[in-house]
Short mmCIF file of C-alpha atoms in Angstrom, two decimals:
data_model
loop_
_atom_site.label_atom_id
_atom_site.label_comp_id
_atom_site.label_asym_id
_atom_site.label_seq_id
_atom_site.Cartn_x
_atom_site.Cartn_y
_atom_site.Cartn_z
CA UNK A 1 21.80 -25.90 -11.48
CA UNK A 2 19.25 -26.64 -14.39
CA UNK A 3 20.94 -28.58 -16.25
CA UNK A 4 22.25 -31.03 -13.63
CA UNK A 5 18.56 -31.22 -12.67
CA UNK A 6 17.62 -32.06 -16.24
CA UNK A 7 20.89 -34.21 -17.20
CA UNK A 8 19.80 -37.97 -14.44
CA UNK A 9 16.41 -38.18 -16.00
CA UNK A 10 18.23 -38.14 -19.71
CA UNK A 11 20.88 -40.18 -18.98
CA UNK A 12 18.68 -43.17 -17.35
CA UNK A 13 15.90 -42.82 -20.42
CA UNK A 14 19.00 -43.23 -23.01
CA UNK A 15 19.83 -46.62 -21.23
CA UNK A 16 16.47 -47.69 -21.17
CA UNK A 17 14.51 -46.03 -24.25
CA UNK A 18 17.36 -44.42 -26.38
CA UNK A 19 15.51 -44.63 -29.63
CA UNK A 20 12.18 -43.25 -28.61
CA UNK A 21 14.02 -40.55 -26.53
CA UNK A 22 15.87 -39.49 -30.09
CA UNK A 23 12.44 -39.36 -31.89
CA UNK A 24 10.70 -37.40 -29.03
CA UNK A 25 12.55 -34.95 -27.85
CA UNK A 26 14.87 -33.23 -30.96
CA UNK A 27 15.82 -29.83 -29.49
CA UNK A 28 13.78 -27.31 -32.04
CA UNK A 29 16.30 -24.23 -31.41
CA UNK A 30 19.37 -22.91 -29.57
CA UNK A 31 17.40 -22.08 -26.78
CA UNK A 32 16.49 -25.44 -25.95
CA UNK A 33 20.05 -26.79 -26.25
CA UNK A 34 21.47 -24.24 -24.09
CA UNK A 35 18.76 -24.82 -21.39
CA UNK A 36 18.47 -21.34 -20.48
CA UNK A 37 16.67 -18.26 -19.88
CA UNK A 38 18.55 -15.71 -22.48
CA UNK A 39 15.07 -15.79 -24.80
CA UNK A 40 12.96 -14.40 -22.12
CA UNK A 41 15.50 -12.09 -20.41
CA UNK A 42 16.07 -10.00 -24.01
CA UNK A 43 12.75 -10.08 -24.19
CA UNK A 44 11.95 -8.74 -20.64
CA UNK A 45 14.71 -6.65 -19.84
CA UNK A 46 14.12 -3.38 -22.37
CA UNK A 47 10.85 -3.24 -20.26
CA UNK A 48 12.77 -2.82 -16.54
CA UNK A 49 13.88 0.44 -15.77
CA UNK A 50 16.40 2.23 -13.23
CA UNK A 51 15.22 5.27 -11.59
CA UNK A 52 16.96 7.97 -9.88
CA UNK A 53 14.96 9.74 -7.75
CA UNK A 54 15.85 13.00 -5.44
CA UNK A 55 13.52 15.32 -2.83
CA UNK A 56 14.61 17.94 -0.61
CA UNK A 57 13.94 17.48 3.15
CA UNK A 58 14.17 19.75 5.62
CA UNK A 59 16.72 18.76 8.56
CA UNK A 60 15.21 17.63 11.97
CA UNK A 61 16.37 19.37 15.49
CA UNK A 62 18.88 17.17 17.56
CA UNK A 63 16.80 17.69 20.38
CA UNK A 64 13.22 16.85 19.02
CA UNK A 65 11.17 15.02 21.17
CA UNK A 66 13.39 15.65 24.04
CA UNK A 67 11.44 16.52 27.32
CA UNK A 68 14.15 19.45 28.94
CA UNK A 69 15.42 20.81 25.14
CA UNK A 70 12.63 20.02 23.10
CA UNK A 71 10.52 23.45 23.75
CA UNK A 72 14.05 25.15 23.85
CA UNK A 73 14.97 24.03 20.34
CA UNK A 74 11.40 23.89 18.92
CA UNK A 75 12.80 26.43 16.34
CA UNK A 76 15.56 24.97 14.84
CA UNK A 77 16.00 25.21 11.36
CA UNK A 78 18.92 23.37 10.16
CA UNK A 79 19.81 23.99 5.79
CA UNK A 80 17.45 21.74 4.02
CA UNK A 81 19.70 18.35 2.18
CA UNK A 82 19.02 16.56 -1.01
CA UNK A 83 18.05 13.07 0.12
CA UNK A 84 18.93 10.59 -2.81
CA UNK A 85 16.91 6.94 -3.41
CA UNK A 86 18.00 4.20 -6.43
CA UNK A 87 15.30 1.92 -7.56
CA UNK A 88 13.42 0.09 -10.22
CA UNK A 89 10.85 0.61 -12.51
CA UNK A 90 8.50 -0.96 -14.97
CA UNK A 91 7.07 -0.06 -18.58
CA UNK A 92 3.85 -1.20 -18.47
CA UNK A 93 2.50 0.69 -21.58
CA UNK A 94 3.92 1.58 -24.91
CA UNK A 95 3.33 5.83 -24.23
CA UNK A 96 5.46 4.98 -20.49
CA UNK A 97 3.52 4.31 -18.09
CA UNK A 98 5.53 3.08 -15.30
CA UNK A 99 5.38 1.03 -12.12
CA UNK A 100 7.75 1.46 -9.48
CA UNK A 101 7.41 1.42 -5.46
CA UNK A 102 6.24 4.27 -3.33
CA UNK A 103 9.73 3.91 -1.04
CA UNK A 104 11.59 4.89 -4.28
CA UNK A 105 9.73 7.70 -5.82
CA UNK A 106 7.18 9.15 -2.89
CA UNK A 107 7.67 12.64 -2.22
CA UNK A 108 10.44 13.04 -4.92
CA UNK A 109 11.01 16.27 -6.15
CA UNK A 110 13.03 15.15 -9.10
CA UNK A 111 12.60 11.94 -11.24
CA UNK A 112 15.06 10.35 -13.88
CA UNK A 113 14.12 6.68 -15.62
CA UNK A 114 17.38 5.19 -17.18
CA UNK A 115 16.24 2.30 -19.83
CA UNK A 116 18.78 -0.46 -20.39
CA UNK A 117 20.09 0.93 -23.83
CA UNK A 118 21.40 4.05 -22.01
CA UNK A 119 17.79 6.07 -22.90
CA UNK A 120 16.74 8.60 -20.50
CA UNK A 121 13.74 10.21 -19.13
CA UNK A 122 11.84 12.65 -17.14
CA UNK A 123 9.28 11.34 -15.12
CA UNK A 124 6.13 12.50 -13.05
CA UNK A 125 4.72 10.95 -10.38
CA UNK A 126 1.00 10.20 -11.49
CA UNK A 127 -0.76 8.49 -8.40
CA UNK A 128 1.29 6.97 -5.26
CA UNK A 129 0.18 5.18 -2.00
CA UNK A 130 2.13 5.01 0.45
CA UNK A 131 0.45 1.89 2.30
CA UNK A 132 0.53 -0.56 -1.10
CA UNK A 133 4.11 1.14 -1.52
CA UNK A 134 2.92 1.60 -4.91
CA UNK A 135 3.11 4.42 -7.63
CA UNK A 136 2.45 5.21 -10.78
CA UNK A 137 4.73 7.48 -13.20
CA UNK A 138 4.58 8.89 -16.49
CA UNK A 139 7.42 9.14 -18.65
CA UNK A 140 7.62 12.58 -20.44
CA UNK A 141 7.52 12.85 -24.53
CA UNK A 142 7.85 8.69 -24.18
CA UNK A 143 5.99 6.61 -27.03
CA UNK A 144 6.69 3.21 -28.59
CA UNK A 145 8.24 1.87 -25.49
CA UNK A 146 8.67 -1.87 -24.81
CA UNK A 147 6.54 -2.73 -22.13
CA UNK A 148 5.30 -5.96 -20.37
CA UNK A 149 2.49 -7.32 -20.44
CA UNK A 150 0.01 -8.00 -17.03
CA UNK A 151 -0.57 -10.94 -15.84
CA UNK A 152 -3.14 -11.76 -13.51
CA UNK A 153 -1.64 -12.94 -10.25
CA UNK A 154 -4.72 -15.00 -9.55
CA UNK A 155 -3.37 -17.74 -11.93
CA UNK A 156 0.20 -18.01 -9.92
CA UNK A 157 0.83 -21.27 -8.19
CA UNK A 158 3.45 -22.18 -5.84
CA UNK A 159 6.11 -23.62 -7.68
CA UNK A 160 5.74 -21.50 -10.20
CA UNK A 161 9.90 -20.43 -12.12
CA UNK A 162 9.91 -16.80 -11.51
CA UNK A 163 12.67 -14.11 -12.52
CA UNK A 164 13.56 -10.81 -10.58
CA UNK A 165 14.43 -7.89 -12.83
CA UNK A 166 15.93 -4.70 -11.31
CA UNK A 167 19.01 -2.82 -10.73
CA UNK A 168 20.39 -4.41 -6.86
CA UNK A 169 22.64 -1.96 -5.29
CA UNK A 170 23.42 0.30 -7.70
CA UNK A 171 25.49 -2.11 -9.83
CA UNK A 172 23.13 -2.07 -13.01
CA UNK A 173 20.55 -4.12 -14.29
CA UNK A 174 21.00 -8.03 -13.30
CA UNK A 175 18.46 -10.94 -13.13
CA UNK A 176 17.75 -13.54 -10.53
CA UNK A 177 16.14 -16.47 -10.61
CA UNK A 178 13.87 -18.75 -8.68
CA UNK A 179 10.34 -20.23 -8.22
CA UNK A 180 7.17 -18.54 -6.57
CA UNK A 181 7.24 -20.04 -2.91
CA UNK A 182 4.73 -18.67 -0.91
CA UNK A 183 1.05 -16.72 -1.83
CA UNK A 184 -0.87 -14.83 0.37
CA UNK A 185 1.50 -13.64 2.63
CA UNK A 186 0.26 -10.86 4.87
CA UNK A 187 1.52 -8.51 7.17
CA UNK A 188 4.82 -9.89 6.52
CA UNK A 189 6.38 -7.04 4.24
CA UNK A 190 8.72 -4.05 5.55
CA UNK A 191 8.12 -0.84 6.08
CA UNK A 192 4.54 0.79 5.49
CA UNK A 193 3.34 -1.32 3.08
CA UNK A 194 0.85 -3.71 4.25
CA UNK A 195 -1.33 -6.25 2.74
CA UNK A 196 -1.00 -9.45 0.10
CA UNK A 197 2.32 -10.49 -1.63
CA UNK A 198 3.71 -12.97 -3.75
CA UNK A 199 6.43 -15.28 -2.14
CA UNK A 200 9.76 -15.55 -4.02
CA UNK A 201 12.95 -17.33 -3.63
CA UNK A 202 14.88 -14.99 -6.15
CA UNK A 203 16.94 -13.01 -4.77
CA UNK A 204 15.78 -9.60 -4.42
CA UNK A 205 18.00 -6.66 -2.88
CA UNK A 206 18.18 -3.42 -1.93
CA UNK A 207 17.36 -1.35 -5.50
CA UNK A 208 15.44 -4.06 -6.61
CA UNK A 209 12.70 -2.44 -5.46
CA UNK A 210 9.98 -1.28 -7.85
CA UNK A 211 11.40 -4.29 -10.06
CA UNK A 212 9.46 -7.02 -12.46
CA UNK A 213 9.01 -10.04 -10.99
CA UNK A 214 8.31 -12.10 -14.37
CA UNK A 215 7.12 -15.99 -15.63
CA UNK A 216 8.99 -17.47 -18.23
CA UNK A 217 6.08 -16.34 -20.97
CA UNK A 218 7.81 -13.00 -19.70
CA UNK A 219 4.63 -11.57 -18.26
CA UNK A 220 4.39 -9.33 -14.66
CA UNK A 221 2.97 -11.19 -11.97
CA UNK A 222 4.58 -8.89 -9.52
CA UNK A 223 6.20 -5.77 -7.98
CA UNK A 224 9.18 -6.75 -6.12
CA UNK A 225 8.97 -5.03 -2.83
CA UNK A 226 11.01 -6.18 -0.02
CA UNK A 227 13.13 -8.77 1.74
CA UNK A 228 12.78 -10.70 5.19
CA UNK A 229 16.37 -10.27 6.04
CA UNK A 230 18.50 -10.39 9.36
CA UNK A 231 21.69 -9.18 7.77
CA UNK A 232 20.14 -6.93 5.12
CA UNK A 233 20.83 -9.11 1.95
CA UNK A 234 18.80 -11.45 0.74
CA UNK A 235 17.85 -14.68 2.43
CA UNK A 236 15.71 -16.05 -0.09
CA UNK A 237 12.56 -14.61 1.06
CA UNK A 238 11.52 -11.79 -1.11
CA UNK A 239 8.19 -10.17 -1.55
CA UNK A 240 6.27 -8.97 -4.65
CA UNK A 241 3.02 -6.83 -5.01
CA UNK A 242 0.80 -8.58 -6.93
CA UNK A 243 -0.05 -7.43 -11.02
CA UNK A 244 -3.79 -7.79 -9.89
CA UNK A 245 -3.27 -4.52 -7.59
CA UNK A 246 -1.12 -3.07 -9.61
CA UNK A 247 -3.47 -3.37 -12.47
CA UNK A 248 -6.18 -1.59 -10.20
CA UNK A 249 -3.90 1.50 -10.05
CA UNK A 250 -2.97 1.75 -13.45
CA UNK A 251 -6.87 2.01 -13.84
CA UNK A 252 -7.22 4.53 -11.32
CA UNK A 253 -3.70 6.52 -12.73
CA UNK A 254 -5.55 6.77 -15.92
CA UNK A 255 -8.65 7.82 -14.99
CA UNK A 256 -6.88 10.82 -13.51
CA UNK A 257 -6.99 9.93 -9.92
CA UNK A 258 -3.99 11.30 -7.41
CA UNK A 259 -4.26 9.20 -4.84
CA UNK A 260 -5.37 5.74 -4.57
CA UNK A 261 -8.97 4.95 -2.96
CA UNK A 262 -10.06 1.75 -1.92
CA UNK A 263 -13.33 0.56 -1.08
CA UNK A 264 -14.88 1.15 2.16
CA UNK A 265 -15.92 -2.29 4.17
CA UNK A 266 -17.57 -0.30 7.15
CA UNK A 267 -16.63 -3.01 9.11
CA UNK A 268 -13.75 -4.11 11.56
CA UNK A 269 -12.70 -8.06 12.18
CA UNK A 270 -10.46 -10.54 13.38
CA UNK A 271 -8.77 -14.01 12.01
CA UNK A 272 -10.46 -16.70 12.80
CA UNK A 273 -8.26 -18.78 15.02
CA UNK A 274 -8.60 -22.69 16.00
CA UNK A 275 -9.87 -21.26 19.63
CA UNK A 276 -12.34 -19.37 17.87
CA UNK A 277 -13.24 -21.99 15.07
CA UNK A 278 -14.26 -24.14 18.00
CA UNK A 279 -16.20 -21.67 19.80
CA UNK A 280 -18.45 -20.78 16.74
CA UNK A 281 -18.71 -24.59 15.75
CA UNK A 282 -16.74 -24.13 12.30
CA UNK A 283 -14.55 -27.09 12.78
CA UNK A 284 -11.57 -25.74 10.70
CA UNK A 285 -10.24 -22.30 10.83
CA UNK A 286 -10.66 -20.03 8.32
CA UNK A 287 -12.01 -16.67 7.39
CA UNK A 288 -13.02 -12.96 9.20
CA UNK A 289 -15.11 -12.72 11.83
CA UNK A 290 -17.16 -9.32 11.58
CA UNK A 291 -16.89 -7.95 14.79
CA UNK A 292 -18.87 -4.63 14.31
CA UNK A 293 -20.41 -2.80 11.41
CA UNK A 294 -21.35 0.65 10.60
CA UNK A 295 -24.98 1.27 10.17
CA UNK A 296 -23.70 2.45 6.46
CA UNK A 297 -21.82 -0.50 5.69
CA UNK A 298 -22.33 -2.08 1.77
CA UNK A 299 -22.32 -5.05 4.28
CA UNK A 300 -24.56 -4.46 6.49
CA UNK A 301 -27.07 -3.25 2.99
CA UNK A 302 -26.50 -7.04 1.68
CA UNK A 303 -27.22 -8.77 5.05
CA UNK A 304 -24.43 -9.72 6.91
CA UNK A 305 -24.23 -8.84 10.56
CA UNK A 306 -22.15 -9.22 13.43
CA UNK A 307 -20.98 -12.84 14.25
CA UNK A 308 -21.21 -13.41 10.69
CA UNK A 309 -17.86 -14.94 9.88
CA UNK A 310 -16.62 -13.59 5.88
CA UNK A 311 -15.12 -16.76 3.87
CA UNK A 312 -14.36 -15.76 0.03
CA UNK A 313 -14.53 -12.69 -1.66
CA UNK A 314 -15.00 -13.59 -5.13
CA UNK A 315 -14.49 -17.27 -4.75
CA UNK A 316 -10.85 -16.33 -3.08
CA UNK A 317 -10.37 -17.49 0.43
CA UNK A 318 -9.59 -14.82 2.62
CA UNK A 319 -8.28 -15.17 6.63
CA UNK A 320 -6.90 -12.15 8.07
CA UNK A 321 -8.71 -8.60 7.26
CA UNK A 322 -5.52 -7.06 4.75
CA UNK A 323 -6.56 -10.24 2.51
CA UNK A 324 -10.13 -9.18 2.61
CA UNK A 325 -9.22 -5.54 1.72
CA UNK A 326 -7.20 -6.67 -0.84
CA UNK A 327 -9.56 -8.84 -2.46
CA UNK A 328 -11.86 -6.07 -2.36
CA UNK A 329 -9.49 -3.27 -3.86
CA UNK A 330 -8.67 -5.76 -7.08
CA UNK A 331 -12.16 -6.14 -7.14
CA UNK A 332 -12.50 -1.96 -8.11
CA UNK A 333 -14.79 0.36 -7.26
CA UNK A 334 -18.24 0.48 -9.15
CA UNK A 335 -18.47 -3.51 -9.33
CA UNK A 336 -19.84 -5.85 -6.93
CA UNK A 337 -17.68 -8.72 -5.30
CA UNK A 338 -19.26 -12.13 -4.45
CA UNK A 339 -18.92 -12.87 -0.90
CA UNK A 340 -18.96 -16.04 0.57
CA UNK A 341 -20.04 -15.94 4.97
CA UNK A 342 -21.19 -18.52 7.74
CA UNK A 343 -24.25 -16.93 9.09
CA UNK A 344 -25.30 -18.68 11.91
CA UNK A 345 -23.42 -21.95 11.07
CA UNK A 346 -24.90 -21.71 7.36
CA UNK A 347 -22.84 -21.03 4.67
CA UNK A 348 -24.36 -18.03 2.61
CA UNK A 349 -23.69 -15.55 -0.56
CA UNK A 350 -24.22 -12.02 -1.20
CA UNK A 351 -23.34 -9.46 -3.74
CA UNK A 352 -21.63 -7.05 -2.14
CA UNK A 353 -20.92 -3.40 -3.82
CA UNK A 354 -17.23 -2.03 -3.81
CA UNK A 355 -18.03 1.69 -2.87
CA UNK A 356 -15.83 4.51 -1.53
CA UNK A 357 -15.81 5.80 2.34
CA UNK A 358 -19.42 7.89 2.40
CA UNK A 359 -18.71 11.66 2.93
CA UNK A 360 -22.25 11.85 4.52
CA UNK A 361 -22.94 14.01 6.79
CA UNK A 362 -20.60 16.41 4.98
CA UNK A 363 -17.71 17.05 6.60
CA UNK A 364 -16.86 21.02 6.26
CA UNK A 365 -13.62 21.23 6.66
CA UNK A 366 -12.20 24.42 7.54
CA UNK A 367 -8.70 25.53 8.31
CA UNK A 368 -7.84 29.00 10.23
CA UNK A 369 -6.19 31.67 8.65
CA UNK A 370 -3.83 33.83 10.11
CA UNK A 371 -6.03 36.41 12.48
CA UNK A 372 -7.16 33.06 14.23
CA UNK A 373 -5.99 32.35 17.88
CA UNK A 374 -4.64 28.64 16.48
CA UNK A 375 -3.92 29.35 12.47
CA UNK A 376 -3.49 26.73 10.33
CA UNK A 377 -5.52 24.40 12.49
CA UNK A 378 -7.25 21.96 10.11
CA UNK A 379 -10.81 20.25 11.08
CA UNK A 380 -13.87 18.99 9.50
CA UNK A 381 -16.63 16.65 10.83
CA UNK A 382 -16.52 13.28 11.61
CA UNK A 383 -17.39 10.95 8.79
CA UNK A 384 -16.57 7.67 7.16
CA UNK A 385 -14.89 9.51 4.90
CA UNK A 386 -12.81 11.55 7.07
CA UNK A 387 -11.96 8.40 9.54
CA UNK A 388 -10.64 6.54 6.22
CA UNK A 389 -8.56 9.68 5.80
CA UNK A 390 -6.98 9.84 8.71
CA UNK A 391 -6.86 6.33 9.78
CA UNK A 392 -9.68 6.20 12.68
CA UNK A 393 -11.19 3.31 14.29
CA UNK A 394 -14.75 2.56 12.85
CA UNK A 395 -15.80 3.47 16.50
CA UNK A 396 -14.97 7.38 16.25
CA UNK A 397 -17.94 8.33 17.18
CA UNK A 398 -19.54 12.10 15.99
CA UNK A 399 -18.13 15.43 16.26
CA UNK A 400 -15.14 17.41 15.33
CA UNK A 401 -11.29 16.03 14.62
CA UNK A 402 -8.47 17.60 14.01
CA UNK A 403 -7.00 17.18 10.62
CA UNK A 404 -3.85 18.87 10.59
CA UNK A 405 -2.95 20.74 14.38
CA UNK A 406 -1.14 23.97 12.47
CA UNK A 407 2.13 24.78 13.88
CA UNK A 408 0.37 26.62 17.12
CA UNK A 409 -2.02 24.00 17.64
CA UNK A 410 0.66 21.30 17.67
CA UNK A 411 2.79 23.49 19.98
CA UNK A 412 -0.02 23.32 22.72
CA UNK A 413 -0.37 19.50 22.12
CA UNK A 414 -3.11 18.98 19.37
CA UNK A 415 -2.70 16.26 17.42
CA UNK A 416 -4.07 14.97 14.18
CA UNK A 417 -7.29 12.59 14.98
CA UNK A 418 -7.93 14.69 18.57
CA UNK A 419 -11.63 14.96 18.61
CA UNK A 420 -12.81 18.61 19.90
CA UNK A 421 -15.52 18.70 22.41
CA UNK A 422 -15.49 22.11 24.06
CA UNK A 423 -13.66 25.56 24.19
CA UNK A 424 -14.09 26.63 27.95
CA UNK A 425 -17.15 24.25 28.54
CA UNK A 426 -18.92 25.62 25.36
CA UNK A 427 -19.99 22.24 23.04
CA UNK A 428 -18.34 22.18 19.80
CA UNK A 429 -21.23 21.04 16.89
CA UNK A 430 -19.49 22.05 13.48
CA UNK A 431 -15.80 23.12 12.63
CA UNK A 432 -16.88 26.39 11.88
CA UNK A 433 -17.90 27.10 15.64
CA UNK A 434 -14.04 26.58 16.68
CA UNK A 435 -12.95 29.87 15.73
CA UNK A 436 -15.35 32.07 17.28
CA UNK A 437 -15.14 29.78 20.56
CA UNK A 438 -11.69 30.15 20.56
CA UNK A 439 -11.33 34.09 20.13
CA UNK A 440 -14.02 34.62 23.18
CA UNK A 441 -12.48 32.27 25.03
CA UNK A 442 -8.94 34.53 24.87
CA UNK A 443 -7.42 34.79 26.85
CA UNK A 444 -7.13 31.81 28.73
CA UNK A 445 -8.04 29.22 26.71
CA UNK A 446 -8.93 25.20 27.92
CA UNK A 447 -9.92 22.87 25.08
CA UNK A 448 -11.58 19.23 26.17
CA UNK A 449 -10.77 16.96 23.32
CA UNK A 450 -11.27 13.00 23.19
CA UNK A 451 -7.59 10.61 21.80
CA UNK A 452 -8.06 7.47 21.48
CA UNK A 453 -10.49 5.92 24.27
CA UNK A 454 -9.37 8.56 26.40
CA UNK A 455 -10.14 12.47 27.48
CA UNK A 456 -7.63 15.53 27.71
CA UNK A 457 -8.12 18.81 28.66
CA UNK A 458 -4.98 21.73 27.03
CA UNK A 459 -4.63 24.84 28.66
CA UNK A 460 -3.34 27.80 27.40
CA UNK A 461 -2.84 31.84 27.42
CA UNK A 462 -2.91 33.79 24.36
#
């Protein structure tokens, strides 16, 4: 298709300007006559790995969730399986580092990297996320390994000739080609991931995943991800994670971190529609509108308020609240990100600083042991850092949440983010009261907890 793009333009120039066209343009090497990408796919290629990755999972009851078998069946414990998963990786450093998604190689008990010349490798799993469907792996006893350089994504237009690296279906490693069609895309990926992606009309399929998504200097500008599909191949619509995250967790990987941590807004918001444009006088829509802030919020410390409608972060427009949490993770943790706001109707800056969720007041988690009335129950106190955790609204309010329920307290219907209030009518101030409340409460027990915007009250005997 590239060269019968590039063959009507030469054809009407040699009718019209044949000798300057032979002084001009004198193809300087083989690549140039053959007009194609073979240069930058033996250069890319070494760098694009296949991974094989295994876990053991434990099989589910047939009759979970059921309402008349469930409690009959609650039990069950069926012989655990292997579960199997074929993907794509990444060298991004010469001692193997690797890039690959967190739907590959999350929770994998067993990890095998298979380079293009046949080479293979044990890998560990160094720092995942499951919500960026991101992870980072080390290969073991690796060194001198072709890698690829980062790009930063930042720089990518639309337009844009892109190539997709990875291993599709199992058949080996192939490349696609296409051109970046789409940036900023949000909320549009599969899965759990969530967030900002790269647009591309290469096709990407299923073990692609985890795969480079190159330019034609052969740099990473992206993480292929996922497909919009109706059939389940590709359509031509094929998401990437951006090399600007993925840059972020290298950092973090290397700096010994196990999980990923973002930086804490303190604040929740919503798009700015043309509705709402009108209503606040903005004319065009655009942008966040902060809709409440926590009293510890770097936000609220730099000035902005409620009302206050966030533009830019770092000079990058931003217009739904995963593109504003994005911006902020590439930013890092430890700098400060430029923000651009409307503040009643004037357009303002502040530096804002890229911290992680406060653990203030401390949260004293406790779990039960095994003398407990509910052991293995899991709480701590209510606190940025714990709503982050668990994935509370900013409006939580104080007290005591369940962290993990224990397989007693989920039996009598606790569930992770229940708030405690009281054992029997006796307040609940720290986790630590639980226990005793609990044992002097035996043996009928009723425990008043808050889910959600709503109250419950779970009674048991003991």
């Amino acid at each position: 298709m590239l060269r019968n793009i590039l063959i009507v333009p030469a054809l009407a120039l040699a009718v019209t300007a044949a000798p300057a066209l032979a002084e001009t343009q004198v193809p300087q090497s083989q690549a140039e006559i053959s007009l194609s990408f073979v240069p930058l796919v033996k250069q890319a290629t070494p760098a694009v790995v296949n991974i094989y990755a295994s876990r053991v999972v434990e099989a589910r009851s047939p009759f979970a969730g059921d309402p008349l078998f469930g409690n009959l069946f609650q039990d069950f414990r069926g012989r655990p399986r292997v579960q199997n998963s074929l993907g794509s990786g990444v060298i991004l450093s010469g001692d193997g580092i690797v890039v690959s998604n967190y739907h590959v190689v999350g929770q994998a008990t067993d990890i095998r990297v298979v380079l293009n010349n046949g080479a293979e490798y044990d890998a560990e799993v160094l720092l995942a996320d499951e919500e960026a469907d991101l992870a980072i792996l080390k290969l073991e006893g690796a060194k001198d390994m072709p890698f690829l350089p980062l790009r930063d994504s930042d720089t990518v237009e639309v337009g844009e000739l892109a190539l997709a690296i990875g291993n599709p279906f199992g058949v080996g490693q192939t490349v696609s080609s296409g051109i970046v069609s789409g940036l900023a895309r949000s909320g549009t990926a599969t899965g759990n991931a969530r967030g900002y992606f790269i647009q591309t009309d290469a096709p990407i399929n299923p073990g692609n995943s985890g795969g480079a998504l190159i330019d034609v200097k052969g740099q990473l500008i992206g993480v292929n991800t996922s497909i919009l599909t109706r059939s389940g191949g590709s359509n031509g619509i094929g998401f990437a994670i951006p090399s600007a995250l993925v840059q972020q967790f290298v950092e973090q990987a290397e700096a010994g971190k196990t999980s990923f941590e973002r930086p804490w807004a303190g604040m929740t918001g919503q798009s700015v529609d043309a509705d709402l444009s009108e209503s606040l006088g903005m004319g065009l829509p655009g942008g966040v509108l902060i809709s409440q802030l926590h009293a510890a919020s770097p936000f609220a410390r730099a000035g902005l308020d409620v009302g206050d409608v966030v533009l830019a972060v770092d000079g990058q427009g931003v217009n739904t609240p995963p593109e504003m949490l994005y911006r902020m993770s590439v930013t890092g943790l430890g700098h400060e990100a430029r923000i651009t706001y409307l503040h009643d109707g004037a357009q303002q800056e502040a530096k804002v600083a890229m911290i992680a969720a406060p653990d203030d007041p401390p949260q004293q988690r406790v779990t039960l042991d095994e003398r407990a009335v509910l052991p293995g129950l899991t709480l701590a106190r209510l606190n940025p850092a714990v709503q982050t955790e668990l994935g509370m609204p900013l409006a939580g309010g104080e007290g005591v949440v369940v962290v993990d329920p224990g397989p007693w307290g989920a039996r009598i219907g606790l569930q992770r983010g229940d708030l405690l209030r009281a054992v029997n009518g006796q307040g609940i101030e720290v986790p630590g009261d639980v226990d005793g409340l609990l044992k002097k409460a035996a043996p009928r027990i009723q425990i008043d907890a808050q889910r959600g915007n709503g109250r419950i009250s779970l009674r048991f005997r003991v």
